[in-house]
mmCIF file of C-alpha atoms and ligand atoms in Angstrom:
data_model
loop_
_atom_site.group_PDB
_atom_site.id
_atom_site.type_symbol
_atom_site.label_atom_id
_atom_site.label_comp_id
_atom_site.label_asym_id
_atom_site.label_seq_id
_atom_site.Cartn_x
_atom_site.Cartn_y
_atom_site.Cartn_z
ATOM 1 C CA UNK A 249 -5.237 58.495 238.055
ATOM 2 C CA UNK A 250 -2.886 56.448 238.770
ATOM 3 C CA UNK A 251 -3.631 53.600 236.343
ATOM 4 C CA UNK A 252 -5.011 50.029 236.780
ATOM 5 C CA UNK A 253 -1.709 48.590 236.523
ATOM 6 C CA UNK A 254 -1.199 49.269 239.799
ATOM 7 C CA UNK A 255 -3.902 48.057 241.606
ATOM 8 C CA UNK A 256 -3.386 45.311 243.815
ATOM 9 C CA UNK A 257 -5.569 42.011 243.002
ATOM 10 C CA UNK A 258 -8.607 41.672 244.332
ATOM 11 C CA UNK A 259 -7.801 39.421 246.930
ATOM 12 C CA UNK A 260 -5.408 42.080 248.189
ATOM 13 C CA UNK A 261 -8.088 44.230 249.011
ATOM 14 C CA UNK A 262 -8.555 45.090 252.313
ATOM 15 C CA UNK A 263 -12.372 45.054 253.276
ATOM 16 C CA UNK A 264 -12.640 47.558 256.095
ATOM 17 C CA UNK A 265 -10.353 50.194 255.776
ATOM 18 C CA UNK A 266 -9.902 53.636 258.548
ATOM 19 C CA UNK A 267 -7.722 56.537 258.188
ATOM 20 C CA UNK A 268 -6.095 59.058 260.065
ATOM 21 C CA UNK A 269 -7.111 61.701 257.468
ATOM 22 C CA UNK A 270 -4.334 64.270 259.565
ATOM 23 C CA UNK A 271 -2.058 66.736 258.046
ATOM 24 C CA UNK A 272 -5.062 69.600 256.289
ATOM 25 C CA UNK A 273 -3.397 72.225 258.685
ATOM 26 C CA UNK A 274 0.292 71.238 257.746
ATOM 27 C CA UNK A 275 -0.974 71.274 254.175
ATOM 28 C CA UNK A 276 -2.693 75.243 254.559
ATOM 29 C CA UNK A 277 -0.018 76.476 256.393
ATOM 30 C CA UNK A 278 2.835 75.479 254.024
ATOM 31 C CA UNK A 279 0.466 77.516 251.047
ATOM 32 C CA UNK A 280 0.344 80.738 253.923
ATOM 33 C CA UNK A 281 -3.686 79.432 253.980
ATOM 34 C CA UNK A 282 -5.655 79.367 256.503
ATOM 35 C CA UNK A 283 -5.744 75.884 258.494
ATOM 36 C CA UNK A 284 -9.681 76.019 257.027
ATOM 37 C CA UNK A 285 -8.582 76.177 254.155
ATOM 38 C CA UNK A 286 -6.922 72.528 254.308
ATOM 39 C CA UNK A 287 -9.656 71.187 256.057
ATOM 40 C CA UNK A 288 -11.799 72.028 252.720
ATOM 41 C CA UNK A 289 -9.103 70.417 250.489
ATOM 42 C CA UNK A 290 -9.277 67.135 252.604
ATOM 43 C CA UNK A 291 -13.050 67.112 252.191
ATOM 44 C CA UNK A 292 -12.108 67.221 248.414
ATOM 45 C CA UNK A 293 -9.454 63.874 249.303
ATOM 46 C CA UNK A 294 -12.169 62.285 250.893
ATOM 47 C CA UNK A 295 -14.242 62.153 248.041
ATOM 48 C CA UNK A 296 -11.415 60.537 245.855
ATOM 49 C CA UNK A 297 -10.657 58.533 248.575
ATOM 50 C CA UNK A 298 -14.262 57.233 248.507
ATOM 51 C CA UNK A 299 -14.581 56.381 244.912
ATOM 52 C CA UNK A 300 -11.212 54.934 244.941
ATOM 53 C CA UNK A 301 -12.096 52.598 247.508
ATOM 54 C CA UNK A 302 -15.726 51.720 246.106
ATOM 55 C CA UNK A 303 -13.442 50.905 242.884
ATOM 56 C CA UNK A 304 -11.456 48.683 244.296
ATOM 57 C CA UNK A 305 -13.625 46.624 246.155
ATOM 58 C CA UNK A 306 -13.470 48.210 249.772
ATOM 59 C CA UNK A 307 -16.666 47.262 251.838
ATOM 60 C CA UNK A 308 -16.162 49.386 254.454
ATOM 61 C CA UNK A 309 -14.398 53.266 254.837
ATOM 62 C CA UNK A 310 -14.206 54.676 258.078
ATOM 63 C CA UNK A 311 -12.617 57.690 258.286
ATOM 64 C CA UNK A 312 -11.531 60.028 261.072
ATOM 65 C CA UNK A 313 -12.833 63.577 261.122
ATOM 66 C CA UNK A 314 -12.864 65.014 264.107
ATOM 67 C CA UNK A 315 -11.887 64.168 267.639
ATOM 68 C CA UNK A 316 -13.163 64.523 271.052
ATOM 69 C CA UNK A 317 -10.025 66.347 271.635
ATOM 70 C CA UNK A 318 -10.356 68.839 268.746
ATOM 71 C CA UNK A 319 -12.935 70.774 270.794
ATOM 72 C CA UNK A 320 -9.221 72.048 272.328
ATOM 73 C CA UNK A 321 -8.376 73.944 268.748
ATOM 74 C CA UNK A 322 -8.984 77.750 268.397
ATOM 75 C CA UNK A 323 -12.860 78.801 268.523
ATOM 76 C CA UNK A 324 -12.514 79.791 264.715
ATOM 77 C CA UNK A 325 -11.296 76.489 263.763
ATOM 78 C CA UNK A 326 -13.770 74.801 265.493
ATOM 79 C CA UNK A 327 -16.879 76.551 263.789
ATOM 80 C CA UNK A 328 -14.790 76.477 260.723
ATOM 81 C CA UNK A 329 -14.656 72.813 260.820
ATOM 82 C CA UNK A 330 -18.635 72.889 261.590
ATOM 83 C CA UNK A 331 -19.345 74.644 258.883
ATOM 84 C CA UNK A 332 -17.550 72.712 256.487
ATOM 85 C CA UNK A 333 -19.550 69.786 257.852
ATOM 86 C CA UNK A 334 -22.740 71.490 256.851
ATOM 87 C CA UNK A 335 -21.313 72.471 253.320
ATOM 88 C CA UNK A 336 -20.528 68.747 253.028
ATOM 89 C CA UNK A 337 -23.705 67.391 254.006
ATOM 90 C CA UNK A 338 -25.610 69.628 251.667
ATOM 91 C CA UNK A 339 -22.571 69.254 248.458
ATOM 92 C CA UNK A 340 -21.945 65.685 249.276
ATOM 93 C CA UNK A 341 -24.942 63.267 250.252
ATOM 94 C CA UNK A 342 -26.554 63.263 247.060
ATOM 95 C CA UNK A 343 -23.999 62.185 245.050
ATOM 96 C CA UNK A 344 -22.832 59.942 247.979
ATOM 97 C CA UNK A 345 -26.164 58.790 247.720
ATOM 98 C CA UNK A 346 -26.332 58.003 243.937
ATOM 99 C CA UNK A 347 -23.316 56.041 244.183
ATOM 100 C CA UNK A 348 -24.438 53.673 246.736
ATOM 101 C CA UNK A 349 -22.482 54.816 249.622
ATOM 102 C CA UNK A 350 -24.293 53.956 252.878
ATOM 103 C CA UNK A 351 -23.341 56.754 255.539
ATOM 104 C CA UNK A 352 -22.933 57.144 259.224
ATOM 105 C CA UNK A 353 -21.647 59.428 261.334
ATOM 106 C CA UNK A 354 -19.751 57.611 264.169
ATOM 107 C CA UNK A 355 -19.456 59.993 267.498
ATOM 108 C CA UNK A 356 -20.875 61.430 270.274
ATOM 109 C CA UNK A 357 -24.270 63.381 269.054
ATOM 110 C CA UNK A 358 -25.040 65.072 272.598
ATOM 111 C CA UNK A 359 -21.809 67.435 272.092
ATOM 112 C CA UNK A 360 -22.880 68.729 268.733
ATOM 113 C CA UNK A 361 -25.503 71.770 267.672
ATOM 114 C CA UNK A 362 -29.119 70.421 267.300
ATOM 115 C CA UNK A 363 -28.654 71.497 263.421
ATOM 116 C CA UNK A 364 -25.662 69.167 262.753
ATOM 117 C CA UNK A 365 -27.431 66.426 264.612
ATOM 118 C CA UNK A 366 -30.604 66.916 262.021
ATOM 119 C CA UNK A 367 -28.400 67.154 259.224
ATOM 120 C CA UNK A 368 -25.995 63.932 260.169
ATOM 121 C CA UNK A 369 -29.407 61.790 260.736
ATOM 122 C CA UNK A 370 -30.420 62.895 257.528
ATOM 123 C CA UNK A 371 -27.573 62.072 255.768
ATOM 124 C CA UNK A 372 -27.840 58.772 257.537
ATOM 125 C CA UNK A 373 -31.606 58.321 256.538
ATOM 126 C CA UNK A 374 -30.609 58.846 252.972
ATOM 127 C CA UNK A 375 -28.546 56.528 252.235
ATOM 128 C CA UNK A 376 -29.545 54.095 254.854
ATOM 129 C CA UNK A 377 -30.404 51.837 251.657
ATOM 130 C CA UNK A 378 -27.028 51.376 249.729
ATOM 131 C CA UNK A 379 -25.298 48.421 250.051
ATOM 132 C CA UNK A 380 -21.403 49.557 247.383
ATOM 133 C CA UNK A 381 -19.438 51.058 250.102
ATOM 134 C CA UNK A 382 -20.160 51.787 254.144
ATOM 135 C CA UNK A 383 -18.999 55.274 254.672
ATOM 136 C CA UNK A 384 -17.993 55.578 258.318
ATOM 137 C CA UNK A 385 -17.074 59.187 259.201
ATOM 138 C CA UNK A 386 -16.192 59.510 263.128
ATOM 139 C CA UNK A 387 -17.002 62.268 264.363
ATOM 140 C CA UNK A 388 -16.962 64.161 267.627
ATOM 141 C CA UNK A 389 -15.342 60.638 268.257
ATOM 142 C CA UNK A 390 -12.949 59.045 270.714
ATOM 143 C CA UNK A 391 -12.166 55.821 270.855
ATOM 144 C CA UNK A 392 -12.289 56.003 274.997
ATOM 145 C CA UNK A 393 -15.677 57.610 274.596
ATOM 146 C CA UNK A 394 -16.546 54.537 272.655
ATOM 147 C CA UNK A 395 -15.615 51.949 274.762
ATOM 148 C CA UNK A 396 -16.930 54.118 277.486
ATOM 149 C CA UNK A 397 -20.427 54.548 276.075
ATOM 150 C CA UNK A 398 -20.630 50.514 275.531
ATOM 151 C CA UNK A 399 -19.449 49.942 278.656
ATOM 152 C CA UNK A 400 -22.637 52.224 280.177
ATOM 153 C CA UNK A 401 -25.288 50.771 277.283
ATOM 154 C CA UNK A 402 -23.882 47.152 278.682
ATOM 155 C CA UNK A 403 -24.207 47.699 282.242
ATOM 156 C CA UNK A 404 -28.380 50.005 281.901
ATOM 157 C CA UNK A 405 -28.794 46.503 280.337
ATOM 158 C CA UNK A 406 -28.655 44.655 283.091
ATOM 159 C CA UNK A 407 -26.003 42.826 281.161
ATOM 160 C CA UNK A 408 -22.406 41.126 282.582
ATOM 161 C CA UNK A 409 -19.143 43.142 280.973
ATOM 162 C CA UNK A 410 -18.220 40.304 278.848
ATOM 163 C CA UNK A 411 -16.243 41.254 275.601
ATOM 164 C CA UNK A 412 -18.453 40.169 273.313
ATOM 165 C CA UNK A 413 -21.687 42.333 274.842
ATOM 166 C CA UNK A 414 -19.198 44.909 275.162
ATOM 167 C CA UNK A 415 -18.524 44.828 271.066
ATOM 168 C CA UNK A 416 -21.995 44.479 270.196
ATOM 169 C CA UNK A 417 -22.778 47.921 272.068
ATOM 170 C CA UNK A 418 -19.809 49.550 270.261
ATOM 171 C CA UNK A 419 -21.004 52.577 267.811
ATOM 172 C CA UNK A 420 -18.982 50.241 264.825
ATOM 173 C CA UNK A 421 -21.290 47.547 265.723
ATOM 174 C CA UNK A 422 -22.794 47.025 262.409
ATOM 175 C CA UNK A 423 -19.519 46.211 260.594
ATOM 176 C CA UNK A 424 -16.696 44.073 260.834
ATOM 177 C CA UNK A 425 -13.132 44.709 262.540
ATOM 178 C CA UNK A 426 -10.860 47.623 260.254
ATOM 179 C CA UNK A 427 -8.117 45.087 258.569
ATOM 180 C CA UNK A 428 -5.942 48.069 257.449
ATOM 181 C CA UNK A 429 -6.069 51.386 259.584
ATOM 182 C CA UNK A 430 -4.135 54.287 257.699
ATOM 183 C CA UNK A 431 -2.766 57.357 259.278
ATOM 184 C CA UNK A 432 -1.674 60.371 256.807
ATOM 185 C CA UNK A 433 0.840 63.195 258.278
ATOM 186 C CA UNK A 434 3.816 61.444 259.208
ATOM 187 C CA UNK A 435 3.068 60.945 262.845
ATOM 188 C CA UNK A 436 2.842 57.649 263.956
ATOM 189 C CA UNK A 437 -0.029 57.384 266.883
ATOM 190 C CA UNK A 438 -3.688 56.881 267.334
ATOM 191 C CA UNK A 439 -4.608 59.862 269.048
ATOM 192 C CA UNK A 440 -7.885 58.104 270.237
ATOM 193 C CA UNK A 441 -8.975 56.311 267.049
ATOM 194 C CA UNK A 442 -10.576 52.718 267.362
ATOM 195 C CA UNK A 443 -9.161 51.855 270.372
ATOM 196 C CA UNK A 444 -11.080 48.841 270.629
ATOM 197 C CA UNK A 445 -11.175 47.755 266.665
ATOM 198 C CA UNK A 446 -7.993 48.402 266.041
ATOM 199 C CA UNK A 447 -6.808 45.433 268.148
ATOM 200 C CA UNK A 448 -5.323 43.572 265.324
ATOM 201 C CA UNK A 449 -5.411 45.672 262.130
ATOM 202 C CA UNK A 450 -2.267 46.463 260.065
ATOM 203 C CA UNK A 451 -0.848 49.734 260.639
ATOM 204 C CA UNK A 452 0.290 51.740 258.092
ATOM 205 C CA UNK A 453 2.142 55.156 257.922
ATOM 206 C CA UNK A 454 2.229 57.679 255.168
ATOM 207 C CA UNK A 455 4.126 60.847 255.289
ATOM 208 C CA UNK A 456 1.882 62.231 252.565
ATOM 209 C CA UNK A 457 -0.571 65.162 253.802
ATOM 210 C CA UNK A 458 -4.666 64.170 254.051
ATOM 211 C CA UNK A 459 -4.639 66.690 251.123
ATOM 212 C CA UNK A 460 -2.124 64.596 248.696
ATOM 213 C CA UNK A 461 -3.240 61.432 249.793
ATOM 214 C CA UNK A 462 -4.034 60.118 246.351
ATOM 215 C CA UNK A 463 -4.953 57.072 244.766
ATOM 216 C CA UNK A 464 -1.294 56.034 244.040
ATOM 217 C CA UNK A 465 -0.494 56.592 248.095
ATOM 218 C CA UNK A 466 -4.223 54.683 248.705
ATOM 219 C CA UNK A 467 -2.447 51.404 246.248
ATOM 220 C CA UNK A 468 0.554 51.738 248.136
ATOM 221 C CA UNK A 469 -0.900 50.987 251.365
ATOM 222 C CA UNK A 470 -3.074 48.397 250.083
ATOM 223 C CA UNK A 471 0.237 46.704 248.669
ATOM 224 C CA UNK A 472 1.797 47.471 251.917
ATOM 225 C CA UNK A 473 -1.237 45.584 253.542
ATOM 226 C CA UNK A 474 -1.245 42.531 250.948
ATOM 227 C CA UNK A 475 2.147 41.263 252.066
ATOM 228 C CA UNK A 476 1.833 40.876 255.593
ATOM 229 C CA UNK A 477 1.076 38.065 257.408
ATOM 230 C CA UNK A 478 -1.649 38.055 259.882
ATOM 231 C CA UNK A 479 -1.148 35.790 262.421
ATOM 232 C CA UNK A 480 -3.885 36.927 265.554
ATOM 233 C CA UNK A 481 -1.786 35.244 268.178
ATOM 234 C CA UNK A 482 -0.708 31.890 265.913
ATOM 235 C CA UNK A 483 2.340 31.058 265.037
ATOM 236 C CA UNK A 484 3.547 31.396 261.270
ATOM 237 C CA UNK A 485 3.474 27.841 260.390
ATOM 238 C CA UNK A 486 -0.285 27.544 261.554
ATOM 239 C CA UNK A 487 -1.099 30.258 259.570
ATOM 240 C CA UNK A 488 0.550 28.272 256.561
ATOM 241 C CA UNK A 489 -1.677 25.183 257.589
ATOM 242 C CA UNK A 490 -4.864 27.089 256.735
ATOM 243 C CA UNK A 491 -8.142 28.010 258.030
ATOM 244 C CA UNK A 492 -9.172 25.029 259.732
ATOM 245 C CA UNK A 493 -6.171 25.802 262.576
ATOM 246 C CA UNK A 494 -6.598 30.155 262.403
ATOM 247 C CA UNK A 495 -9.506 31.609 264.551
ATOM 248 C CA UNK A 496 -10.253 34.874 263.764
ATOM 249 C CA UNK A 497 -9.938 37.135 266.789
ATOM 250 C CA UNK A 498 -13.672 38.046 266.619
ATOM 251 C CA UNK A 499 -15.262 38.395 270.221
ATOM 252 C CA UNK A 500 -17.310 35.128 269.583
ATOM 253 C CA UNK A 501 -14.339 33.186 269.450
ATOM 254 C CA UNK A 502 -13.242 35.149 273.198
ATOM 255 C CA UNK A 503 -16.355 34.679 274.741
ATOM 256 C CA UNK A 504 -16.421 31.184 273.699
ATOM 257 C CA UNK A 505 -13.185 30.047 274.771
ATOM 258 C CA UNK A 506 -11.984 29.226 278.252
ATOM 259 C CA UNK A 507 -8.598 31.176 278.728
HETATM 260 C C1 IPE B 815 -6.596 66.599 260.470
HETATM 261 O O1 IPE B 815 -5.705 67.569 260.050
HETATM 262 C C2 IPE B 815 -8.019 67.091 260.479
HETATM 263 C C3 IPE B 815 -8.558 67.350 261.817
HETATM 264 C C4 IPE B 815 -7.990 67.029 262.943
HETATM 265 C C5 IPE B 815 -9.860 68.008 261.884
HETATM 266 P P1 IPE B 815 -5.022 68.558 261.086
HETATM 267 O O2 IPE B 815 -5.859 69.784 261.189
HETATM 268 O O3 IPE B 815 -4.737 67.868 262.366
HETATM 269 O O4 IPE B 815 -3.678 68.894 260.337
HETATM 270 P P2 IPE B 815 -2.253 69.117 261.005
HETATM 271 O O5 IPE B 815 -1.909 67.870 261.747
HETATM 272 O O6 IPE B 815 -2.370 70.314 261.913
HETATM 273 O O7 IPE B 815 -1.360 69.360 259.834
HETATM 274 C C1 IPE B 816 -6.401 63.079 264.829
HETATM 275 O O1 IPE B 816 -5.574 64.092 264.384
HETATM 276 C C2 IPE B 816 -7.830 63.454 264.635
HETATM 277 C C3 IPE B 816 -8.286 63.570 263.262
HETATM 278 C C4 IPE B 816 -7.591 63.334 262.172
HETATM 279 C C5 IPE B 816 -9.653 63.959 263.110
HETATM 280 P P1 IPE B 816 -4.985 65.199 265.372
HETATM 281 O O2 IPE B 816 -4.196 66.119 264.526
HETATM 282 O O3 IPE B 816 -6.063 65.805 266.174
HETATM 283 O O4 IPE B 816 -4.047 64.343 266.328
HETATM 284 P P2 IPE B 816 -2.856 64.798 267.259
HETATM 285 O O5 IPE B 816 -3.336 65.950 268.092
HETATM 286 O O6 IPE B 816 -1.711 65.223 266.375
HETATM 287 O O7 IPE B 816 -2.489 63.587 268.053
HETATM 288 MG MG1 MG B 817 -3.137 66.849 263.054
#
């Protein structure tokens, strides 16, 4: 634990938070484990992660788990990584559940086995009610499929390609733009996450493995995240004037206005 003295103040708090969970190989490999083996130790980060985040106020958690792209890694990583999914689902959801964590799986179903697709909509189903913390896990996700797949729900409409029809058909639909978007592992790219919701969220960088990503790191980007200045386009001193002169960059506001 790494205390309440450090936690930011409330206000501090970034309400949707996504991560980059990446480094579980890095992490394995240094230990001469198997790559699976990190990916089990980031399942245990993501639950401290989780309650970390419901502790501090966090609304919303998405996380990234796996890519369209990972489909490329070796078959045995693959099913590994399937398998740990099904582990999860069974080890996980109830407590998930009990602490009023609202699930959903985030990603293209159609690519996954029809016994994952049974067990994410259950997970989904059961905890469908909770209203602490929205648990987004992406999943068999890209952020190109996304914008794709809204694109197509937009147009078998019947509806014009404006950008805020385009947003309402995107799979994060039912919650608000990430504010802080975290990416473990030292590298310093998006590899395909949030493409479209990640227009104007703070960025933040830790070298730290998914597996050591504790809740000291977790403060430390939140305190990263409570001194900047978010501007959406404005200039600094209409920032400083207040709310009345800083639109949010919400798709209302682009649909609305005549650029
Ligand atoms: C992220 O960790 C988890 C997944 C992509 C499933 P990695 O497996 O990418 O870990 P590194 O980057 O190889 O260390
Ligand atoms: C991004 O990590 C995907 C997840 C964390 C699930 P990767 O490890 O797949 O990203 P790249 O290949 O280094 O860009
Ligand atoms: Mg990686």
């Amino acid at each position: 634990m790494s205390g309440t003295q450090a936690r930011p103040p409330a206000a501090a708090v970034p309400h949707h938070v996504a991560i980059v969970m990446d480094g579980n190989g890095r992490w394995a490999t240094r230990r001469l484990l198997p790559r699976v083996a990190g990916h089990k130790q980031g399942v245990d980060s993501l639950r401290r992660c989780v309650q970390a985040c419901a502790a501090r106020g966090v609304g919303v958690l998405t996380v990234f788990a796996f890519s369209s792209e990972n489909w490329n890694r070796p078959a045995d990583e693959v099913s590994g990584l399937m398998e740990l999914l099904v582990a999860a689902l069974g080890r996980e959801v109830p407590r998930l559940a009990a602490d009023g964590v609202q699930l959903h799986f985030v990603g293209e179903r159609a690519g996954l086995s029809p016994r994952i697709a049974e067990g994410l909509a259950q997970a989904e189903a059961a905890t469908a009610h909770n209203q602490r913390l929205v648990l987004n896990v992406c999943f068999n996700y890209g952020g190109r499929w996304d914008m794709a797949q809204a694109a197509a729900k937009v147009a078998a409409q019947g509806l014009p390609l404006t950008e805020l029809n385009i947003d309402r058909a995107m799979a994060l639909a039912h919650v608000p733009d990430p504010d802080l978007l975290i990416r473990t592992g030292g590298e310093q790219r998006l590899s395909n996450f949030l493409l479209w919701q990640g227009a104007y969220s703070e960025l933040f960088f830790s070298d730290r493995l998914w597996p050591e990503f504790d809740e000291a790191a977790l403060d430390e980007a939140f305190a990263a995240f409570a001194s900047r200045e978010r501007r959406f386009g404005q200039t600094s001193a209409q920032v400083a004037a207040g709310p009345a002169g800083t639109p949010s960059p919400g798709p209302g506001v682009l649909d609305s206005a005549s650029h």
